[in-house]
Short mmCIF file of C-alpha atoms in Angstrom, two decimals:
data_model
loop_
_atom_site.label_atom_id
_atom_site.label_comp_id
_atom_site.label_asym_id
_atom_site.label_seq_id
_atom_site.Cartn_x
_atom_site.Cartn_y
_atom_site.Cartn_z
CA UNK A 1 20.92 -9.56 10.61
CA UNK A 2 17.51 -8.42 12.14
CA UNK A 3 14.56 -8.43 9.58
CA UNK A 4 12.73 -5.09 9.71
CA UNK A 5 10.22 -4.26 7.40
CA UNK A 6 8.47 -1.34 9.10
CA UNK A 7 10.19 1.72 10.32
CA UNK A 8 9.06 5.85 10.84
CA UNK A 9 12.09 8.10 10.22
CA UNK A 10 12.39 11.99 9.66
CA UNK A 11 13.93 13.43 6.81
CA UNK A 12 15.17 16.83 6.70
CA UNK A 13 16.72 18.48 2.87
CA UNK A 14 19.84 20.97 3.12
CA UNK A 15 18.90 24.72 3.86
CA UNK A 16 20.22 26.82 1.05
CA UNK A 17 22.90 28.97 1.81
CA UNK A 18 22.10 32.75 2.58
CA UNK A 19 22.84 35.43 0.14
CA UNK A 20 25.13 38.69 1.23
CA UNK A 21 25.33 42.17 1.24
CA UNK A 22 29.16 43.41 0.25
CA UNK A 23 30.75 45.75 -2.06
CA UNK A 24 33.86 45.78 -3.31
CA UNK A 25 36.79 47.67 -1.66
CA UNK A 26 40.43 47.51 -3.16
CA UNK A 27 42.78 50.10 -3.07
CA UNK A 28 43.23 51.78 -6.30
CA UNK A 29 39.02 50.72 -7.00
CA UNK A 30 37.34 53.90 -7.84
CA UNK A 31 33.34 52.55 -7.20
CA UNK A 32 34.04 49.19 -6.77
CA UNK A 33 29.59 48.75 -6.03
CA UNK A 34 28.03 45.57 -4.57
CA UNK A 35 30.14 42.43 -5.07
CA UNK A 36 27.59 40.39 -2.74
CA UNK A 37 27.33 36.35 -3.99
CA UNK A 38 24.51 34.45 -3.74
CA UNK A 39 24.62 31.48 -1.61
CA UNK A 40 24.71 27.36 -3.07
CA UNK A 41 21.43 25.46 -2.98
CA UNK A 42 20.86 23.28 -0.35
CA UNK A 43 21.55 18.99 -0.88
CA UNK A 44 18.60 17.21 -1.55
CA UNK A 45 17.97 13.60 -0.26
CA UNK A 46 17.08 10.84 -2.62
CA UNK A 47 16.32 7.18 -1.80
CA UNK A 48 18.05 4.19 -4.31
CA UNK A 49 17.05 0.51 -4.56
CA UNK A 50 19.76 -1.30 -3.55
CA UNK A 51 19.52 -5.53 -4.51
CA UNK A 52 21.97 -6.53 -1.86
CA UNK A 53 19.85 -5.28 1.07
CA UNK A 54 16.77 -6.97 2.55
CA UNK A 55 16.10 -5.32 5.55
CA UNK A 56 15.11 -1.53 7.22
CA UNK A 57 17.22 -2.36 10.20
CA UNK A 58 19.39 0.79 9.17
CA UNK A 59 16.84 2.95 9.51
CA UNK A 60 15.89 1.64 13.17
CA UNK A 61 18.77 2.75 14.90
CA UNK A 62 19.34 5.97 12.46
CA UNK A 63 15.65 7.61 11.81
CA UNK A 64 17.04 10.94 10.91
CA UNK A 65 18.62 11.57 7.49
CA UNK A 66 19.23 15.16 6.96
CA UNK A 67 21.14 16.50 3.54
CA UNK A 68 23.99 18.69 3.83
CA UNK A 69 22.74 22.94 3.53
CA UNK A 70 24.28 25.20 1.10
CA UNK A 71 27.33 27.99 1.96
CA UNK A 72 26.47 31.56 2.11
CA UNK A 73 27.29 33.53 -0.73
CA UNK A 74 31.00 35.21 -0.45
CA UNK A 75 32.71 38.81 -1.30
CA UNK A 76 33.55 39.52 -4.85
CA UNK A 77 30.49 37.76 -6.42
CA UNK A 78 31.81 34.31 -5.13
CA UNK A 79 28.58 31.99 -5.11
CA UNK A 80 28.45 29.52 -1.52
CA UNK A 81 29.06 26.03 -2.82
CA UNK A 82 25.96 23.71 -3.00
CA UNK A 83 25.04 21.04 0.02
CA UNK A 84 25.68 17.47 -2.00
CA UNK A 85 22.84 15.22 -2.48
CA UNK A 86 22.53 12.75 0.15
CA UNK A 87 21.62 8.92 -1.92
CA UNK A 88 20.28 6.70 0.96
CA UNK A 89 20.30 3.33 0.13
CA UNK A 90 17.36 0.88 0.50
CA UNK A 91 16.13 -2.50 -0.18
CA UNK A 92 14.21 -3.00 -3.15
CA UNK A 93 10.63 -3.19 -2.66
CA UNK A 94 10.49 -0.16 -0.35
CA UNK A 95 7.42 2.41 -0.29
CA UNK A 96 8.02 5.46 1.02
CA UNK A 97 4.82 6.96 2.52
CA UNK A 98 3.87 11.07 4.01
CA UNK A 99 0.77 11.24 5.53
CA UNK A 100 -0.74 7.88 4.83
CA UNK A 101 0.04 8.68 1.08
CA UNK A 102 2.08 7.14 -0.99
CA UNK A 103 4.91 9.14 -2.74
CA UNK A 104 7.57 6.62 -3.52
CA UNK A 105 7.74 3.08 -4.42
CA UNK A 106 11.32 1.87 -4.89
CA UNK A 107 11.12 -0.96 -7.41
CA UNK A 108 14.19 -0.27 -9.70
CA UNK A 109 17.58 0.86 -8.69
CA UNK A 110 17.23 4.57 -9.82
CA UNK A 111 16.95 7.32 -7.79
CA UNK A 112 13.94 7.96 -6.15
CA UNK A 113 13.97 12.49 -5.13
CA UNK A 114 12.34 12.21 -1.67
CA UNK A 115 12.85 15.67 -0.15
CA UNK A 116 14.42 18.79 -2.08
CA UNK A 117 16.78 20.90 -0.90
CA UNK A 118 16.21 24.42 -0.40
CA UNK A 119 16.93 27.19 -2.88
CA UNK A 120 19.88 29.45 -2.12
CA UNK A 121 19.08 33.30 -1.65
CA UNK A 122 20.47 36.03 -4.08
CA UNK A 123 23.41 38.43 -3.08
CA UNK A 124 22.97 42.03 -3.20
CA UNK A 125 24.45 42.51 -6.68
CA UNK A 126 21.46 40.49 -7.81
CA UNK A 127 19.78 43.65 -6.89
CA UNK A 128 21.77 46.63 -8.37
CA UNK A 129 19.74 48.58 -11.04
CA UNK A 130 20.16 51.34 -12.91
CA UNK A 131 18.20 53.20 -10.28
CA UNK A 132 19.51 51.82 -7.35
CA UNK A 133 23.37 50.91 -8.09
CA UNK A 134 24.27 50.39 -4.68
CA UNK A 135 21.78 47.85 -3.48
CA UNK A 136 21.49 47.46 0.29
CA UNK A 137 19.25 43.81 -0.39
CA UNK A 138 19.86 40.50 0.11
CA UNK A 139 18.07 36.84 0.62
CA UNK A 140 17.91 34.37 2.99
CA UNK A 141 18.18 30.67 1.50
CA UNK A 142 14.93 29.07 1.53
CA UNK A 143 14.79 25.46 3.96
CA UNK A 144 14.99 22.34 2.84
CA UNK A 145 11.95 20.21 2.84
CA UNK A 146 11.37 18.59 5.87
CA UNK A 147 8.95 15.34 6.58
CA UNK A 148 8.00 12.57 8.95
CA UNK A 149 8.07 9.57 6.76
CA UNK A 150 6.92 6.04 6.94
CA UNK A 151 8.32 3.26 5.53
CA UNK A 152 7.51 -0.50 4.86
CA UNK A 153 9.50 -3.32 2.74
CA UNK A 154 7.66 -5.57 0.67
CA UNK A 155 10.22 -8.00 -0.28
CA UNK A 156 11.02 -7.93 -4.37
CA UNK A 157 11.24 -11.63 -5.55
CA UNK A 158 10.26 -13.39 -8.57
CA UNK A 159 8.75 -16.54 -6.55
CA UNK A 160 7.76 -17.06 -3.34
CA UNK A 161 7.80 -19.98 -1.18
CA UNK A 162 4.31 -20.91 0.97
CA UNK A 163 2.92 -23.20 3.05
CA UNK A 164 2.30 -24.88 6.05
CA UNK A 165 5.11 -24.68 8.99
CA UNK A 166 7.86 -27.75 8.61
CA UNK A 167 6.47 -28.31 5.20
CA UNK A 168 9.96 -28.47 4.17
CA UNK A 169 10.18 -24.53 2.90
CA UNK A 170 13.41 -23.79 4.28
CA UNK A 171 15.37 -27.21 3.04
CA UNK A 172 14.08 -26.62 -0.60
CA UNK A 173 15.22 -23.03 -0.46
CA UNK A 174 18.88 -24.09 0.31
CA UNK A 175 19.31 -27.30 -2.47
CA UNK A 176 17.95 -24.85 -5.08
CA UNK A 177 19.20 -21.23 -4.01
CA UNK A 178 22.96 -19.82 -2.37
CA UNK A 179 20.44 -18.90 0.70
CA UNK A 180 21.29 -20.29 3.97
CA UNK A 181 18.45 -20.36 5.72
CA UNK A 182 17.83 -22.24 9.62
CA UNK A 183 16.70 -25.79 9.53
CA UNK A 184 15.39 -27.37 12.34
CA UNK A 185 12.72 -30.08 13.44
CA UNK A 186 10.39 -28.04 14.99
CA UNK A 187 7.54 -25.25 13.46
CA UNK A 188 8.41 -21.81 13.14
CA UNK A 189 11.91 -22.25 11.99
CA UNK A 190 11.93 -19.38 9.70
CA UNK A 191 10.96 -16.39 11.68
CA UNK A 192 11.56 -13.58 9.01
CA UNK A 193 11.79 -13.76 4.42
CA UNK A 194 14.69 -15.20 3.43
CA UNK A 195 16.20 -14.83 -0.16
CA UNK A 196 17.77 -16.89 -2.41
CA UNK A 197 19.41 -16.32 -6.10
CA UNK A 198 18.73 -19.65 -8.12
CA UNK A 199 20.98 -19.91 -11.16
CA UNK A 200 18.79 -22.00 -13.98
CA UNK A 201 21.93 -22.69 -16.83
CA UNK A 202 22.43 -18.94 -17.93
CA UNK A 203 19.42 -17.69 -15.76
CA UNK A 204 18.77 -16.24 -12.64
CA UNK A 205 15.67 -15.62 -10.41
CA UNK A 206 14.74 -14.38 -6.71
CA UNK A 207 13.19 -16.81 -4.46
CA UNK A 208 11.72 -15.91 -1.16
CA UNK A 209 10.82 -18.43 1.56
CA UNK A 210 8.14 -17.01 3.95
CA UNK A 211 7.05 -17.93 7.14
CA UNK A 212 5.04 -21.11 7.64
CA UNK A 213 1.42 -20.14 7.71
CA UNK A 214 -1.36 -21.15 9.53
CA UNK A 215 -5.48 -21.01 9.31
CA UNK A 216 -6.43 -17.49 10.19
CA UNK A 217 -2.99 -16.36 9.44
CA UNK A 218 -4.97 -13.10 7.43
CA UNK A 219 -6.64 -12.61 11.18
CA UNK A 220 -3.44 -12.25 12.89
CA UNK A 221 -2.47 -15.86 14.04
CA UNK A 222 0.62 -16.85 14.07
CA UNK A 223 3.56 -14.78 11.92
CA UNK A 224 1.02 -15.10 8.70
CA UNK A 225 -0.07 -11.71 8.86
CA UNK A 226 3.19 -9.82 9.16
CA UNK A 227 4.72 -11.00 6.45
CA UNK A 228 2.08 -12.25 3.92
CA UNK A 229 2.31 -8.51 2.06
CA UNK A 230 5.52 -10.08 1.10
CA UNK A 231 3.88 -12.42 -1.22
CA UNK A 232 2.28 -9.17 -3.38
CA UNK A 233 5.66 -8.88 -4.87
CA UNK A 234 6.53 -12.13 -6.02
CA UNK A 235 4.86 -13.21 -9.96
CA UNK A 236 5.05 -17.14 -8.74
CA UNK A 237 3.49 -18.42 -5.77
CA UNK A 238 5.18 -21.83 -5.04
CA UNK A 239 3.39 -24.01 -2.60
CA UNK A 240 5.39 -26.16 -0.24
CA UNK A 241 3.46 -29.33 0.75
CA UNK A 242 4.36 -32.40 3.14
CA UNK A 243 2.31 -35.11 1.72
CA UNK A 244 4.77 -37.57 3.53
CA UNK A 245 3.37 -37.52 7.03
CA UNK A 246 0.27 -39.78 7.52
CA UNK A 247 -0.97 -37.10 10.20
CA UNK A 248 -1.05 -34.51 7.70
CA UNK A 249 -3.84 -33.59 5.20
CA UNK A 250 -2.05 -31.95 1.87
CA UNK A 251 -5.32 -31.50 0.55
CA UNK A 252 -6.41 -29.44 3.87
CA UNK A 253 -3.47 -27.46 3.72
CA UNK A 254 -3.40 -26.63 0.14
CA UNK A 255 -6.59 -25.17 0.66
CA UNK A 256 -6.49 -23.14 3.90
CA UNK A 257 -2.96 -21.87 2.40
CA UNK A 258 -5.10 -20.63 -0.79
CA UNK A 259 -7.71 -19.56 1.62
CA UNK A 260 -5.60 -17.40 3.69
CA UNK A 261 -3.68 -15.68 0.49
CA UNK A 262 -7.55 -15.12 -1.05
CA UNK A 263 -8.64 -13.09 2.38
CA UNK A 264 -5.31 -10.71 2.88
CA UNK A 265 -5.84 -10.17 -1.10
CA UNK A 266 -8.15 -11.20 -3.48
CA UNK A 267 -5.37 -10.57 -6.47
CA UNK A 268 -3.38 -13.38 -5.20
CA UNK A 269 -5.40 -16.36 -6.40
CA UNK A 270 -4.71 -14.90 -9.66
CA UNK A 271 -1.26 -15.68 -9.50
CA UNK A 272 -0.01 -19.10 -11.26
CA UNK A 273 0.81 -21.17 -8.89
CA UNK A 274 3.39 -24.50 -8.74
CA UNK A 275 2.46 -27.40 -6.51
CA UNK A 276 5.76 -29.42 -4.80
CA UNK A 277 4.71 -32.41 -3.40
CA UNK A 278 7.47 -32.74 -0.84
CA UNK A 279 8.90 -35.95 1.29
CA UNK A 280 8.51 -38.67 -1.03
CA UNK A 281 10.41 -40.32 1.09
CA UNK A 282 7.66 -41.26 3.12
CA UNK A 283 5.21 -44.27 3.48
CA UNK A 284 2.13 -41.97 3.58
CA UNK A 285 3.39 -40.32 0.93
CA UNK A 286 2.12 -41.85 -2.63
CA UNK A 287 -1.46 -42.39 -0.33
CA UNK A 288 -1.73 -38.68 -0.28
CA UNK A 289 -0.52 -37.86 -3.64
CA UNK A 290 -3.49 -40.16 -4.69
CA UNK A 291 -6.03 -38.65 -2.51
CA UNK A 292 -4.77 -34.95 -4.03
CA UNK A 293 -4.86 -35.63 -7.85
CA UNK A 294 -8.54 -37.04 -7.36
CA UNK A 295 -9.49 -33.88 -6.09
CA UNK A 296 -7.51 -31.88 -8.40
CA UNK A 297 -6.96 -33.50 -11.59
CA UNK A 298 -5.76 -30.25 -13.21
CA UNK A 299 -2.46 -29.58 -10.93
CA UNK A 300 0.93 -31.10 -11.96
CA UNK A 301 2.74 -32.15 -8.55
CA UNK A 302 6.18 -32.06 -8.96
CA UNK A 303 7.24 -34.32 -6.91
CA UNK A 304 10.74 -33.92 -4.22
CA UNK A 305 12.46 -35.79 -1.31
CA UNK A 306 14.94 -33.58 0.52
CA UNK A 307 16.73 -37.14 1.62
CA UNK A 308 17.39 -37.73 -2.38
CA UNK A 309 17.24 -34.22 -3.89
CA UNK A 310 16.11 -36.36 -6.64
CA UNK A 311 13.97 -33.56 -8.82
CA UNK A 312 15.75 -30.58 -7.64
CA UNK A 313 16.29 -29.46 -11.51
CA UNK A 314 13.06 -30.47 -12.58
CA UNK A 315 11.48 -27.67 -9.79
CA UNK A 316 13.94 -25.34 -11.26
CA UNK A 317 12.92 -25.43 -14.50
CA UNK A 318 9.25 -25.49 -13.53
CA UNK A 319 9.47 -22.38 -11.49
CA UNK A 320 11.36 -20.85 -14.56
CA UNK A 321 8.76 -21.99 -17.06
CA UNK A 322 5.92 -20.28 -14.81
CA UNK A 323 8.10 -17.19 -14.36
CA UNK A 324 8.45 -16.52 -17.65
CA UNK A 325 5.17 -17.26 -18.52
CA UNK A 326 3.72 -14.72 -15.74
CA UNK A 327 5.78 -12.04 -17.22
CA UNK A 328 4.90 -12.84 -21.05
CA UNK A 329 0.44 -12.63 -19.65
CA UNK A 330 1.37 -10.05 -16.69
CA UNK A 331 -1.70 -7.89 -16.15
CA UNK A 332 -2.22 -4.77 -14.38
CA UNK A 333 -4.37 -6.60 -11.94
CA UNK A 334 -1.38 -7.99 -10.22
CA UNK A 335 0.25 -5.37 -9.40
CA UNK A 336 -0.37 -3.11 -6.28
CA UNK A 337 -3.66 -0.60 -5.90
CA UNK A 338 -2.06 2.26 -4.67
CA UNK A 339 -0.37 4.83 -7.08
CA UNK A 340 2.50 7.01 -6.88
CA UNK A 341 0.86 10.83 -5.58
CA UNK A 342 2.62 14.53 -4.85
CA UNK A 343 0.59 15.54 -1.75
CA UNK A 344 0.12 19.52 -2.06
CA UNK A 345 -0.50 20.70 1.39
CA UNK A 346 -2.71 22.93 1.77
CA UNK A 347 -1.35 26.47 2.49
CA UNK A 348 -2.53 28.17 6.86
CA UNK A 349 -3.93 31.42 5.78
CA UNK A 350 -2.84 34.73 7.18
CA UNK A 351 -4.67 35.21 11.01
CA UNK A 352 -3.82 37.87 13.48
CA UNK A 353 -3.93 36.38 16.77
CA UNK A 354 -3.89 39.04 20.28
CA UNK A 355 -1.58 37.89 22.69
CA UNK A 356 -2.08 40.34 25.28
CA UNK A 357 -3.91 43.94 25.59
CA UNK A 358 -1.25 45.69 23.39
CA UNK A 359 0.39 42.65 21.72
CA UNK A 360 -0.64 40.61 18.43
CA UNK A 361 1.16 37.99 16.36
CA UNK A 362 0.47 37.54 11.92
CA UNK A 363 1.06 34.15 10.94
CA UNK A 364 0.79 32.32 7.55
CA UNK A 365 2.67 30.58 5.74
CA UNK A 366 3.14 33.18 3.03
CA UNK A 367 4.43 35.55 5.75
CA UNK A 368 6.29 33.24 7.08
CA UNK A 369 8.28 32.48 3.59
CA UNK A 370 8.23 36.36 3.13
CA UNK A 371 10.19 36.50 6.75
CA UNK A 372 12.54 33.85 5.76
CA UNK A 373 13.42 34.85 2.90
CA UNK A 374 13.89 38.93 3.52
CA UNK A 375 16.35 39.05 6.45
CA UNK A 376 15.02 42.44 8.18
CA UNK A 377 19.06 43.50 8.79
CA UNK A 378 19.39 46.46 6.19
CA UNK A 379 16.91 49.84 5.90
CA UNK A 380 16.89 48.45 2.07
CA UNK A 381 15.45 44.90 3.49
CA UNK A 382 13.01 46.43 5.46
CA UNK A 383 11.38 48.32 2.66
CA UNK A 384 11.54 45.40 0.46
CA UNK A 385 9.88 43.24 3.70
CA UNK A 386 7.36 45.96 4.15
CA UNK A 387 6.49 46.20 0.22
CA UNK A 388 6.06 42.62 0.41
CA UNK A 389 3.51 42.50 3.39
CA UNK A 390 1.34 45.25 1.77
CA UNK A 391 0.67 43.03 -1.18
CA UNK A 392 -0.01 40.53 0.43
CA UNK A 393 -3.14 42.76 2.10
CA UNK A 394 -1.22 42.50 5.47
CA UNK A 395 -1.51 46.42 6.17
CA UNK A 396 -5.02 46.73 5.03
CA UNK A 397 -5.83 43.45 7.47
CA UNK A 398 -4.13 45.28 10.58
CA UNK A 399 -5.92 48.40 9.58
CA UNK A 400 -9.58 46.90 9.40
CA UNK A 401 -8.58 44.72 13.01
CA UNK A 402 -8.77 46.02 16.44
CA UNK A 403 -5.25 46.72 16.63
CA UNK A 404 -4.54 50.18 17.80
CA UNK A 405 -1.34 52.74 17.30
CA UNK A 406 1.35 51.78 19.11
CA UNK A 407 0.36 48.30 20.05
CA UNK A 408 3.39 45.64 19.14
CA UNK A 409 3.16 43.42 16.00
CA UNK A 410 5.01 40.69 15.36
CA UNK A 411 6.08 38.45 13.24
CA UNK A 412 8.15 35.18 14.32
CA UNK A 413 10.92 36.79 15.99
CA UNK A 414 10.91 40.16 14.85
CA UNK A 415 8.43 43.03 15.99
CA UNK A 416 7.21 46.37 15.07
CA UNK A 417 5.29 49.05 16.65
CA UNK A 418 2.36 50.02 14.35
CA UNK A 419 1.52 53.60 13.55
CA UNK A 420 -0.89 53.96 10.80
CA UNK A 421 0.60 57.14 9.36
CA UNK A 422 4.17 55.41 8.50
CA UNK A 423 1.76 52.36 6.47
#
């Protein structure tokens, strides 16, 4: 399956249903009045952390998720039935951003409310009063919410796998996981994350093998830099190291590895970290080892031959032992910057804009919800639309403007000619 971790898609919330005018006629009735229901809310989308995915390849080919809208409210005080929620599944370690801010960061398998549907409008016999028992109102169903969205997977795994390309990453990964991952004799065999469940006696953790990196990988060389924000996830790094070949330097590449984690983010060289010492198979091999543990006295190699699989438990239960330990001192300084925020949008005021020598346009988004939300399709609409406007200061605006009796207003779709005496 394609690995994509980056995608922009457009989500769009159910429209809630509209609200009716009827009354009640039955033979036999005497004043049967307004029987107008109101219609269902509209679905609302929310996103759920699914473990069994790893990729936003869905979401290329289908970038438009849009809820299902509510029914229209019905004769005889029958309410339209509700849009269902829409649950989109995603991979685990998603964050959902609007506007370069972050409002969702899918880390559990809960649901996450992304976009709300809209709210359905009320029937006429919402309206009927004692002094008005015949109500000639209704409402239009507000929309759903509607954004461009921007998503990016950070892949959610207890350890992850590092190092140098054909350090051996990709072998280790499939004698100690159920991953499958390509194995060749050549760099750059793993092109995208893989995952792997390891089973430790009763236990269970996520492995993920990343991309071989290379010096100035945190630049933009080589695949280092599109996939080391994987790494922020994981508690463990593991570091993959061929100390076998006699052309290689483990101590070079234990450090430019380090190097290149400490420049994308300084919070990784916090994380504990397990050294394999891989290929000890190899003449070079106990040389090397040597050469390292002068250098570094304080690091336990564990040591591993993919020919043998000789100390394939013994990595187990060191990456366990380090797991668990990383949860038991986890600190808030591991874990990622940015915050979960609501962005509040800030409201466009009310502006009359001249179109032409007798012709102006109001727009705002408070007139605009007013013009949703009113349907101008009854006398008793109108005056409710009109009330409305006038508190908004709408009438004393057009009053204190250049526009003139009889010039056309309008608002949207719908337009009036303005006479001062009738406002």
């Amino acid at each position: 399956m394609k690995f994509i971790d980056e995608v922009n898609i457009l989500v769009i919330a159910g429209k809630g249903g509209d609200g009716i005018i009827s009354f009640r006629r039955e033979a036999n009735v005497d004043k049967g009045g307004p029987d107008g229901g109101d219609g269902g809310n509209g679905g609302s989308i929310y996103f759920q952390g699914d473990p069994g995915q790893n990729t936003l390849l869905p979401f290329y080919y289908q970038n438009k998720i849009v809820a299902e809208p509510g029914e229209n409210g019905k004769p005889k005080n029958a309410f339209g039935r509700g849009g269902t929620d829409l649950v989109v599944k995603v991979p685990l370690g998603t964050m959902v951003y609007k506007e370069g801010q972050l409002i969702a960061d899918i880390i559990t398998e809960e649901k996450y409310l992304i976009a709300k549907g809209g709210k359905g409008g009320k029937g006429n016999l919402r309206f009927k009063s004692s002094r008005n028992t015949a109500p000639r109102i209704c409402e239009n169903g507000t929309p759903g919410q509607k954004f461009d969205l921007y998503l990016t997977l950070k892949v959610l795994a207890d350890v992850g796998f590092v190092g140098k390309p054909s350090a051996g990453k990709s072998t280790l990964l499939s004698q100690i996981s159920n991953a499958k991952p390509k194995i060749a004799d050549y760099d750059f065999t793993t092109l995208v994350p893989q995952l792997g469940l390891v089973k430790f006696y009763e236990n269970n953790f996520v492995v993920a093998d990343l991309p071989g990196l290379i010096e100035k990988a945190s630049e933009g060389r080589g695949l280092g830099i599109q996939f080391l924000k994987h790494i922020e996830r994981c508690k463990v790094i593991c570091h993959i190291i061929d100390f076998g070949d006699e052309n290689k330097d483990p101590i070079s590449d234990f450090e430019i590895i380090n190097d290149e984690l400490k420049s994308y983010n300084l919070k990784l060289e916090k994380m504990p970290q397990v050294v394999v010492a891989n290929k000890s198979d190899l003449e070079a091999y106990e040389k090397n080892v040597e050469a390292f543990l002068q250098k570094y006295p304080n690091i336990q190699l564990i040591k591993n031959s993919a020919i043998s699989d000789s100390n394939i438990e013994e990595i187990k239960k060191q990456l366990w032992n380090t797991l668990q330990s990383a949860k038991e001192n986890s600190v808030d300084e591991l874990k990622d910057d940015e915050e979960v925020v609501v962005i509040k949008l800030d409201k466009k005021p009310i502006e009359i804009i001249k179109l032409s020598e007798d012709t102006y346009e109001i727009t705002g988004d408070d007139i605009y919800k007013i013009y949703d939300k009113i349907p101008v399709i009854s006398l008793d609409n109108l005056w409710r639309f009109n009330s409305k406007l006038k508190s908004l200061g709408v009438f004393e605006m057009i009053k204190n403007s250049k526009i003139k009796d009889g010039d056309t207003i309008k608002i949207k779709d719908y337009e009036f000619v303005w006479n001062t005496e009738d406002f």
